[in-house]
Coordinates of C-alpha atoms and ligand atoms in Angstrom, one line a residue:
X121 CA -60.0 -28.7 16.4
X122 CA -60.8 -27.1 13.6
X123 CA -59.5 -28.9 10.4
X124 CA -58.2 -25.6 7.5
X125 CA -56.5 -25.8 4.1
X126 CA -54.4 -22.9 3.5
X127 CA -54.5 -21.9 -0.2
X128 CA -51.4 -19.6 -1.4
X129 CA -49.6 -20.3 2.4
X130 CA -46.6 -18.6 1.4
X131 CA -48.2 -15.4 0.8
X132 CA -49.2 -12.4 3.2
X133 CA -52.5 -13.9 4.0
X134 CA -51.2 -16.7 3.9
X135 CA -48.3 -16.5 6.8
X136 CA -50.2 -13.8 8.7
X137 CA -53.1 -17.6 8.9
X138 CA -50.3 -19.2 10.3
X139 CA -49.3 -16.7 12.6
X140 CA -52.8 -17.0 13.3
X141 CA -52.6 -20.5 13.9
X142 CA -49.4 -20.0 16.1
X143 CA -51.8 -17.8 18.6
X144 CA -53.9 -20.2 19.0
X145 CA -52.2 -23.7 19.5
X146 CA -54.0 -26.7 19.9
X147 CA -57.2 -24.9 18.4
X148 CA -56.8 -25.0 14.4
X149 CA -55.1 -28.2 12.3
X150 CA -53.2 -27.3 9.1
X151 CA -54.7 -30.2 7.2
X152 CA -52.8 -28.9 3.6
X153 CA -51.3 -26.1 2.5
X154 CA -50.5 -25.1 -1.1
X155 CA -48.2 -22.5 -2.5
X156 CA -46.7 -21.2 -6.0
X157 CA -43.1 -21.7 -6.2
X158 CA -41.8 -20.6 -2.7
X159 CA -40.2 -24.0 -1.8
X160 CA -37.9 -22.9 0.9
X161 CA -40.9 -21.2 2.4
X162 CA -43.6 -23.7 1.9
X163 CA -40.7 -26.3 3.4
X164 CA -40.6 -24.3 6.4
X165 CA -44.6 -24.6 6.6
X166 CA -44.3 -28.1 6.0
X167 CA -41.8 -28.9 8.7
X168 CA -43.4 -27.0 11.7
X169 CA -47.5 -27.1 10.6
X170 CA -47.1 -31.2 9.8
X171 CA -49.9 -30.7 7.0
X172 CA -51.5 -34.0 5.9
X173 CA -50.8 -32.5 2.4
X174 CA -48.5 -29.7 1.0
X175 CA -48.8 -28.8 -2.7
X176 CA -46.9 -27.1 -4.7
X177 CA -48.3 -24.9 -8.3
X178 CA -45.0 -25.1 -10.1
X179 CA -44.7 -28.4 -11.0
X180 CA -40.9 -27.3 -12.4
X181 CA -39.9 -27.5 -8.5
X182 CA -41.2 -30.4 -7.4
X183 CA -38.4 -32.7 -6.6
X184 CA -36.2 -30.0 -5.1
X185 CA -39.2 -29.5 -3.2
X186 CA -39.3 -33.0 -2.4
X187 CA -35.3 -33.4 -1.7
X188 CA -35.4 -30.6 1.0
X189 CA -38.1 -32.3 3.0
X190 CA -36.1 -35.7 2.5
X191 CA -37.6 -39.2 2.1
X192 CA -38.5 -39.6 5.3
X193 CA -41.5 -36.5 5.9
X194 CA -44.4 -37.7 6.6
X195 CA -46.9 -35.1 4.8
X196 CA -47.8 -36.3 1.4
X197 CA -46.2 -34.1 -1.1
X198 CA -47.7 -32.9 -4.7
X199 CA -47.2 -30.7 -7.4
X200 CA -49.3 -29.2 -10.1
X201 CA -52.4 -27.2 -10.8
X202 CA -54.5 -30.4 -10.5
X203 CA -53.0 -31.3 -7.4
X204 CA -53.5 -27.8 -5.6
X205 CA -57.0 -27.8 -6.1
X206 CA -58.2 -31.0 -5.1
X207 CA -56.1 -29.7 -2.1
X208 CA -58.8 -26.5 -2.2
X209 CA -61.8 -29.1 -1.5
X210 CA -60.1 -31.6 0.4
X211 CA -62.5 -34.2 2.2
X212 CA -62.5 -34.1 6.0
X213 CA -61.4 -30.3 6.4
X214 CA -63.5 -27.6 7.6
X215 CA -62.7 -24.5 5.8
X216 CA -60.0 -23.0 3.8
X217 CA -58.6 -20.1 3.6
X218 CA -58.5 -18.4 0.3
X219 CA -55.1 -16.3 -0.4
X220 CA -54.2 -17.3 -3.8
X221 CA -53.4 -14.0 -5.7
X222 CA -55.5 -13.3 -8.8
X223 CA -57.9 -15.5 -11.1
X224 CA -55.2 -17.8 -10.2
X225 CA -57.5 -18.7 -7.3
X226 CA -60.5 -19.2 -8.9
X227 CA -60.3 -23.0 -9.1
X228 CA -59.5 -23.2 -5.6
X229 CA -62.2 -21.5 -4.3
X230 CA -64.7 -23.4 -6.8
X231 CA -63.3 -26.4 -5.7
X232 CA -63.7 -25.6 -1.7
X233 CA -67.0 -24.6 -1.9
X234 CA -68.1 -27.4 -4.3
X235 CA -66.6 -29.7 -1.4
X236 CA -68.8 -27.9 0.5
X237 CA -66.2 -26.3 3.3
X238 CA -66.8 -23.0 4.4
X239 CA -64.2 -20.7 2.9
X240 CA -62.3 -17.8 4.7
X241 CA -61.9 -15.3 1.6
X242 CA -59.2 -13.0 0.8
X243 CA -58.8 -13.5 -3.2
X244 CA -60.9 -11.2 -3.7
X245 CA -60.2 -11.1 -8.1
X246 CA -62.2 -13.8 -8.1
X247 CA -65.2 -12.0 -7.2
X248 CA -64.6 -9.0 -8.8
X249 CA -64.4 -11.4 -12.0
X250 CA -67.1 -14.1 -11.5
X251 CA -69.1 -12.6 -8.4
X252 CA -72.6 -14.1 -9.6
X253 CA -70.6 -17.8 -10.1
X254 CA -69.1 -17.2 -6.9
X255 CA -71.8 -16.5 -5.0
X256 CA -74.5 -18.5 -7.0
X257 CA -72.2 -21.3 -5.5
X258 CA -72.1 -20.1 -2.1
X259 CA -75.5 -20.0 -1.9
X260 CA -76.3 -23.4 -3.5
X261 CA -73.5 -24.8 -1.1
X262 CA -74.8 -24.3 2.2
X263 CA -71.1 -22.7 2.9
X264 CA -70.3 -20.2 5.5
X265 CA -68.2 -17.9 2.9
X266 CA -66.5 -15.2 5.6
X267 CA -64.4 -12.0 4.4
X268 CA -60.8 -11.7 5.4
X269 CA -60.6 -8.3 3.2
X270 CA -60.2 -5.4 6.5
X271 CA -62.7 -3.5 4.9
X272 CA -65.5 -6.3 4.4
X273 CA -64.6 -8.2 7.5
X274 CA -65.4 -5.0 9.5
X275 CA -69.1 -4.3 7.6
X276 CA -70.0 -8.3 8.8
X277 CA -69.1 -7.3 12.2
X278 CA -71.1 -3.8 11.7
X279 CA -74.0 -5.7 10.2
X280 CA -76.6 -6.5 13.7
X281 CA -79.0 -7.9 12.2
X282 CA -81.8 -5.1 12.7
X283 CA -83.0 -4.6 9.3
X284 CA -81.1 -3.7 6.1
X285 CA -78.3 -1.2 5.8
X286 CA -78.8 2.4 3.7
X287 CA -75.4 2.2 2.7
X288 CA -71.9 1.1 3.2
X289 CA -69.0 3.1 3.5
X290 CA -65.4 1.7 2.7
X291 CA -62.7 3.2 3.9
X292 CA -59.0 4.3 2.2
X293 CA -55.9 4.7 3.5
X294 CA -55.0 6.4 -0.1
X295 CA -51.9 5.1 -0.2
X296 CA -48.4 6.1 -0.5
X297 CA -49.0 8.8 -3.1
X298 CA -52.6 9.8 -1.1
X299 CA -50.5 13.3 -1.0
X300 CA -48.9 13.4 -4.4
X301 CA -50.0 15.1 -7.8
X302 CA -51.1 13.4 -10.8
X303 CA -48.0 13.3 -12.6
X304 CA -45.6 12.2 -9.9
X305 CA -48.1 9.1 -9.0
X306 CA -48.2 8.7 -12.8
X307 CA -44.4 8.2 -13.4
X308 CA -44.2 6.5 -9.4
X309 CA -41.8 3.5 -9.8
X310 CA -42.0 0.2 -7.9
X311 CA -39.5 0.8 -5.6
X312 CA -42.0 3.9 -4.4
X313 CA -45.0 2.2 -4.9
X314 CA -44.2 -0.7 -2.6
X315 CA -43.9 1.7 0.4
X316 CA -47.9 1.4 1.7
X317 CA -47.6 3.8 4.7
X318 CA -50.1 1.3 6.9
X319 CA -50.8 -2.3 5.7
X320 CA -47.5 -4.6 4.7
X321 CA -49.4 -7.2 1.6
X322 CA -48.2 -8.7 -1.5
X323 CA -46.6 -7.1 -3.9
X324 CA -50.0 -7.0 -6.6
X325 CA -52.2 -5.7 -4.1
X326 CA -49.8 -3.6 -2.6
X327 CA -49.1 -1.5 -6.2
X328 CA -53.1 -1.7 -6.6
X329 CA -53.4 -0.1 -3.1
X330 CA -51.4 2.5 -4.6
X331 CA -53.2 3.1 -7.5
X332 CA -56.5 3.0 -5.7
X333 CA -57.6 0.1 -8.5
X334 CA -57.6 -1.9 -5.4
X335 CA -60.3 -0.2 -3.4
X336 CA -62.3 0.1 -7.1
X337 CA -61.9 -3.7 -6.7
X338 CA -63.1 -3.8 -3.1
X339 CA -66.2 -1.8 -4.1
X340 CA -67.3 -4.4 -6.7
X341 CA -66.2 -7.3 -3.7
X342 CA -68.8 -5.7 -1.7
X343 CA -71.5 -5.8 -3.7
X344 CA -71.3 -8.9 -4.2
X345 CA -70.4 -9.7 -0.8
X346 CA -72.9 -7.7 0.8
X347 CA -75.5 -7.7 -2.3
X348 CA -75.7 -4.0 -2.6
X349 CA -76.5 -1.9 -5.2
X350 CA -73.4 0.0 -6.4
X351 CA -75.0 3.6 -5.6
X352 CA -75.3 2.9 -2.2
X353 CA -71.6 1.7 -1.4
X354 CA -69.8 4.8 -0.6
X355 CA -65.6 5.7 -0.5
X356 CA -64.0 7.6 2.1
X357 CA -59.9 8.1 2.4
X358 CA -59.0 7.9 5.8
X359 CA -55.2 7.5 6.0
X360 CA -55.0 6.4 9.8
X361 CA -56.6 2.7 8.6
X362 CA -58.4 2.6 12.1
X363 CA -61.7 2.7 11.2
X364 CA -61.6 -0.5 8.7
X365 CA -65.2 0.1 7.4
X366 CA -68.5 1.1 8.2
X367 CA -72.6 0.8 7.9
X368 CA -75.0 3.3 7.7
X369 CA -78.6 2.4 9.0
X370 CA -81.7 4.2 8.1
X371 CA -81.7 5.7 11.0
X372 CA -78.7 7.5 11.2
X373 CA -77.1 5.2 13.4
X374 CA -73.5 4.6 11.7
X375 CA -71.7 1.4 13.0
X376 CA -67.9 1.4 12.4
X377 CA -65.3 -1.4 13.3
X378 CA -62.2 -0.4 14.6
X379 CA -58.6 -1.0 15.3
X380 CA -54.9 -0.7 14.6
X381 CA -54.4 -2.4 11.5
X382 CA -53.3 -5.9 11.0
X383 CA -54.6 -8.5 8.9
X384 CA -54.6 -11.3 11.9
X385 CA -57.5 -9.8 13.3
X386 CA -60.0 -10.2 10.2
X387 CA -58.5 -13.3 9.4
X388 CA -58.6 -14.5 13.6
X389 CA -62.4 -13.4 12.6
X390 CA -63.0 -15.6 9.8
X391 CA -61.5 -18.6 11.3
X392 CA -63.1 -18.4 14.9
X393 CA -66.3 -17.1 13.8
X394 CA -68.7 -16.5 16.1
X395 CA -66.4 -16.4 19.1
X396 CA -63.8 -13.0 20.1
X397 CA -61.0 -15.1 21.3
X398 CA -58.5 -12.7 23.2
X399 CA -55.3 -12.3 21.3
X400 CA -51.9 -10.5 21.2
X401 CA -53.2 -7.1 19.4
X402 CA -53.0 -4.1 20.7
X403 CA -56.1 -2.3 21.9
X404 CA -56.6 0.9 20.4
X405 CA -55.5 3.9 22.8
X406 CA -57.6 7.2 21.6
X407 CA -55.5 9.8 23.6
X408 CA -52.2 8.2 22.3
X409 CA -54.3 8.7 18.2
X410 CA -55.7 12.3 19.0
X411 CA -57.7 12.3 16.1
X412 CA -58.6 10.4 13.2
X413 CA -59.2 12.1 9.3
X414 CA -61.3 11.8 6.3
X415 CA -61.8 13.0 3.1
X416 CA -63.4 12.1 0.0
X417 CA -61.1 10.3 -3.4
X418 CA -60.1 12.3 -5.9
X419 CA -60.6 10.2 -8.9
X420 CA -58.8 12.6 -10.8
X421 CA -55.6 11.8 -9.8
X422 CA -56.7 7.8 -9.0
X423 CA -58.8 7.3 -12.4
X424 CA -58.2 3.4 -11.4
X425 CA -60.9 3.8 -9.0
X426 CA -63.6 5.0 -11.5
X427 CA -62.7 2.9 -13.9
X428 CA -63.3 0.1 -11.9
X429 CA -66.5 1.0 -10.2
X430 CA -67.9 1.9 -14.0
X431 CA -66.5 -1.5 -14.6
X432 CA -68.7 -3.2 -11.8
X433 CA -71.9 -1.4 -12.7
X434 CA -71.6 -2.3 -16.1
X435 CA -71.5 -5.8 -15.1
X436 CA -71.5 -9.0 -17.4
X437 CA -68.0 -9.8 -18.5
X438 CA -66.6 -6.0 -17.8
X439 CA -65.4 -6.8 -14.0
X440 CA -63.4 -9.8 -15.5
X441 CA -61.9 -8.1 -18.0
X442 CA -60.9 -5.0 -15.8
X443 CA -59.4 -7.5 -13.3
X444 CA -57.1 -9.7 -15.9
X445 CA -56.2 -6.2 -17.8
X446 CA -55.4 -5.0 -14.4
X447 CA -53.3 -8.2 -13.1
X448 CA -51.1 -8.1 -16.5
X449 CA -50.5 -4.3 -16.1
X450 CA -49.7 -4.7 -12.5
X451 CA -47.0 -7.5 -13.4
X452 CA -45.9 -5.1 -16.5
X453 CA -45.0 -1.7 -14.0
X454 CA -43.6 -4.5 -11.4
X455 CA -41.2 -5.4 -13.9
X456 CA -40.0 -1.9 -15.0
X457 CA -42.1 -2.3 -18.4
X458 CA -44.5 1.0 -17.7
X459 CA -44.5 3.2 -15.4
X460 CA -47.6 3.7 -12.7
X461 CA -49.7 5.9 -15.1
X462 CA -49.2 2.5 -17.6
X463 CA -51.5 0.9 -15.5
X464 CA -54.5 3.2 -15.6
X465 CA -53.7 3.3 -19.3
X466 CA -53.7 0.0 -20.3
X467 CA -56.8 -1.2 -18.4
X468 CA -58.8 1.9 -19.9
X469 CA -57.8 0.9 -23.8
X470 CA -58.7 -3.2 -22.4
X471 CA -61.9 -2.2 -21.7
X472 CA -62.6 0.4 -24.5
X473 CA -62.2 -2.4 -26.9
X474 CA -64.3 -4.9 -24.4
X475 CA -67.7 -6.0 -25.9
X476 CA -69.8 -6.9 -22.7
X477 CA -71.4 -10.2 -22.7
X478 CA -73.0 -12.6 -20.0
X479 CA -70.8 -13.8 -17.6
X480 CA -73.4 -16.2 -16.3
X481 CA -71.1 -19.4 -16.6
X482 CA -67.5 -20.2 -15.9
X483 CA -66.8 -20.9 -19.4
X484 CA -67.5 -16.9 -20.1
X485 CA -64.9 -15.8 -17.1
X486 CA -62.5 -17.7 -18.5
X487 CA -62.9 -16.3 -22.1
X488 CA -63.6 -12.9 -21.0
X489 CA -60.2 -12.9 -18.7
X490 CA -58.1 -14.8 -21.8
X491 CA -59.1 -11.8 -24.0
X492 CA -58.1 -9.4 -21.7
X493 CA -54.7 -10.9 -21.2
X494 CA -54.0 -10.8 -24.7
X495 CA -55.5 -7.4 -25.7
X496 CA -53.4 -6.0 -22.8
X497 CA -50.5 -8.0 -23.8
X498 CA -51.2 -6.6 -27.6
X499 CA -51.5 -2.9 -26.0
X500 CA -48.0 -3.4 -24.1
X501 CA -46.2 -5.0 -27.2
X502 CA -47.5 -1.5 -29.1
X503 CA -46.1 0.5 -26.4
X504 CA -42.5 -1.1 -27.6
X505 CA -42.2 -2.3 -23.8
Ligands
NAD272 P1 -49.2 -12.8 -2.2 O1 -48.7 -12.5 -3.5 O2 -48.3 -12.4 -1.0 O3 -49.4 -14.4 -2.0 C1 -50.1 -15.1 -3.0 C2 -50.1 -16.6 -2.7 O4 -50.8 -17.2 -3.8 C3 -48.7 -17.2 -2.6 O5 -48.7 -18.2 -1.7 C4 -48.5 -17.7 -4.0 O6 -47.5 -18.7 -4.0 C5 -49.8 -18.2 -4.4 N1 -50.1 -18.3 -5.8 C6 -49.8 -17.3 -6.7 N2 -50.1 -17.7 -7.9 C7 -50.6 -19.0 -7.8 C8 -51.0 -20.0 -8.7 N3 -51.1 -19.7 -10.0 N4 -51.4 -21.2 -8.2 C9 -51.4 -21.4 -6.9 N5 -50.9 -20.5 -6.0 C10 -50.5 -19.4 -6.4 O7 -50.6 -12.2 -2.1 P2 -51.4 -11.6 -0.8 O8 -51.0 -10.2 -0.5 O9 -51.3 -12.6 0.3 O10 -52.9 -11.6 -1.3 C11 -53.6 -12.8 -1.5 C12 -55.1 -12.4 -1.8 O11 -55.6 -11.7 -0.7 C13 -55.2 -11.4 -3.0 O12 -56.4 -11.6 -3.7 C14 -55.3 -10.0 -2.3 O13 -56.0 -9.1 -3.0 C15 -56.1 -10.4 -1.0 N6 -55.9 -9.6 0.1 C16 -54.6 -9.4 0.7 C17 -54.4 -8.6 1.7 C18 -53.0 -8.4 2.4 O14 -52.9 -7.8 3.4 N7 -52.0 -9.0 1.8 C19 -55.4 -7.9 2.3 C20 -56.7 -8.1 1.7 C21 -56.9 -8.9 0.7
MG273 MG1 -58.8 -4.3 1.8

């Protein structure tokens, strides 16, 4: 039995785990989960999982949350940022699963690997903001730290092993406005926006997908992830999402992973790593797909992308703040405040006001990301939104 914590349970990793964990019976024990403010849904969790420990971010709900699991459930209930992070590292569990959304999830995944569990990773802002932390603690850990992203889960499954890679090459579905001109993605409204023609995700990463900020995001996650240099990570919009990712090796060999998409599978990955366990997917039927298509990002109409990648190469504080802009601007358009365009917008004055600095400790990521929330904040509240 392998003992997990699920961090952010109610979300779309964060189900799609459990659904995980319903394929496998008997195989994986919930030992916590932790959520935001989902009661009903984290109630649900509570009731059929049987967690040791549920926890519960918004401290506000806490004895509703208690009330609808009455007096008599046996899972230790708790409330509170505090609370949900000693969940993150609790003693006797094996791994968790990391699917908070945002910096939010930062502590959480600090906290795991401190505790020293091996840490299936989907919150990916928290790389993108404090990649060297992140990874300085992996390493010092001993952790197993495995990628849930589709994209990053499929280049550890291309990487064999026989010598370094020349390059990676991430793959795009583009979108839901992959086909649209730069002024109708740049006045797109949420109820567009959170169409994604392939993957079904949260609302934030689902509006970044759109934007193509998130695959700017997922470049900088690789290169951490993978430690490669940012000129040899490569993007490639491929709208079919079959081919998940891939790795070029010097010798022109090109190893690509494969299949329809669904976020079970990289996640069934990180959780049952080494083994392939037989599952309920789909195999992929070529004749049925006829043919699969690429074509290179136009960052002309997605300047999210560039922005972020010139983010990531800049380095020091510039991925955090890029990220935290990003998360505010996000929650801004989801609200009606800006439109799509707003986004690119806002991030871009963020950082032309940024002065870079070292991002070597925690302390600077914090800093760096409360600056960034304020400036863009500032830049909204001079917008008269
Ligand atoms: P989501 O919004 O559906 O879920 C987020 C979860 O985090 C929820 O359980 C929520 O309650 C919890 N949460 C939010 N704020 C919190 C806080 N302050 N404290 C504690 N918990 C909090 O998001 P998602 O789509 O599941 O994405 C989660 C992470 O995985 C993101 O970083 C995203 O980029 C990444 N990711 C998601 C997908 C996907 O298919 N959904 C794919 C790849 C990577
Ligand atoms: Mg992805």
């Amino acid at each position: 039995m392998k003992k997990i914590v699920v961090c952010g349970s109610t979300g779309s990793i964060g189900r799609q785990t459990l659904d995980v964990c319903r394929w496998f019976p008997g195989e994986l024990q919930v030992m916590a989960l932790t959520g935001g403010s989902n009661i009903e849904l984290l109630a649900a969790q509570v009731r059929e999982f049987h967690p040791a420990y549920a926890a519960l971010a918004d401290e506000s709900r806490y004895q509703e949350f208690k009330e609808l699991l009455g007096a008599d459930c046996p899972t230790e209930i708790l409330a509170g940022r505090e609370a949900v992070q000693e969940l993150a590292g609790l003693a006797g569990a094996d791994m968790q699963v990391a699917a908070i959304s945002g910096l939010a999830g930062l502590d959480s995944v600090l906290r795991g690997l401190e505790a020293g569990l091996d840490i299936a990773f989907a919150n990916k802002e928290t790389l993108v903001a404090a990649g060297a932390l992140v990874m300085d603690k992996v390493h010092s850990s001993g952790a197993n730290f495995y990628p849930v992203d589709s994209e990053h889960s499929a280049i550890w499954q291309c990487l064999d092993g026989r010598g370094d890679p020349a390059s990676l090459v991430l793959t795009c579905s583009g979108g839901p406005f992959k086909d649209a001109a730069a002024d109708v993605i740049a006045a797109a409204t949420p109820e567009q926006t959170l169409r994604h023609p392939t993957w079904d995700m949260g609302a934030k990463i689902t509006v970044d997908s759109a934007t193509l900020m998130n695959k700017g995001l997922e470049v900088i996650e690789a290169h951490w992830l993978f430690d490669m240099p940012y000129e040899r990570i490569e993007v490639v919009v491929h709208p079919e999402s079959i081919i998940h990712s891939m790795v070029q090796y010097a010798d022109g060999s090109l190893l690509a992973q494969m299949s329809y998409p669904d976020m079970c599978l990289p996640i069934q990955n990180a959780l049952f790593y080494p083994e392939r366990r037989a599952n309920e997917l789909r195999p992929l039927n070529f004749a049925e797909l006829g043919k699969l298509t690429f074509r290179a990002p136009d960052t002309g109409r997605f300047p999210c992308l560039r922005l972020a990648i010139e983010a990531g190469k800049a380095g020091g504080t510039a991925p955090a703040v890029l990220s935290g802009a990003n998360e505010v601007m996000n929650a801004a358009f989801l609200r009606g405040r800006i439109p799509l365009g707003g986004i690119y917008d806002g991030v871009a004055a963020v950082l032309d006001k940024h002065e870079n600095g070292s991002a070597a400790e925690l302390a600077d990521i914090v800093a760096a990301d409360a600056w960034a929330r304020q400036t863009a904040a500032d830049w909204l509240a001079a917008q008269g939104v």
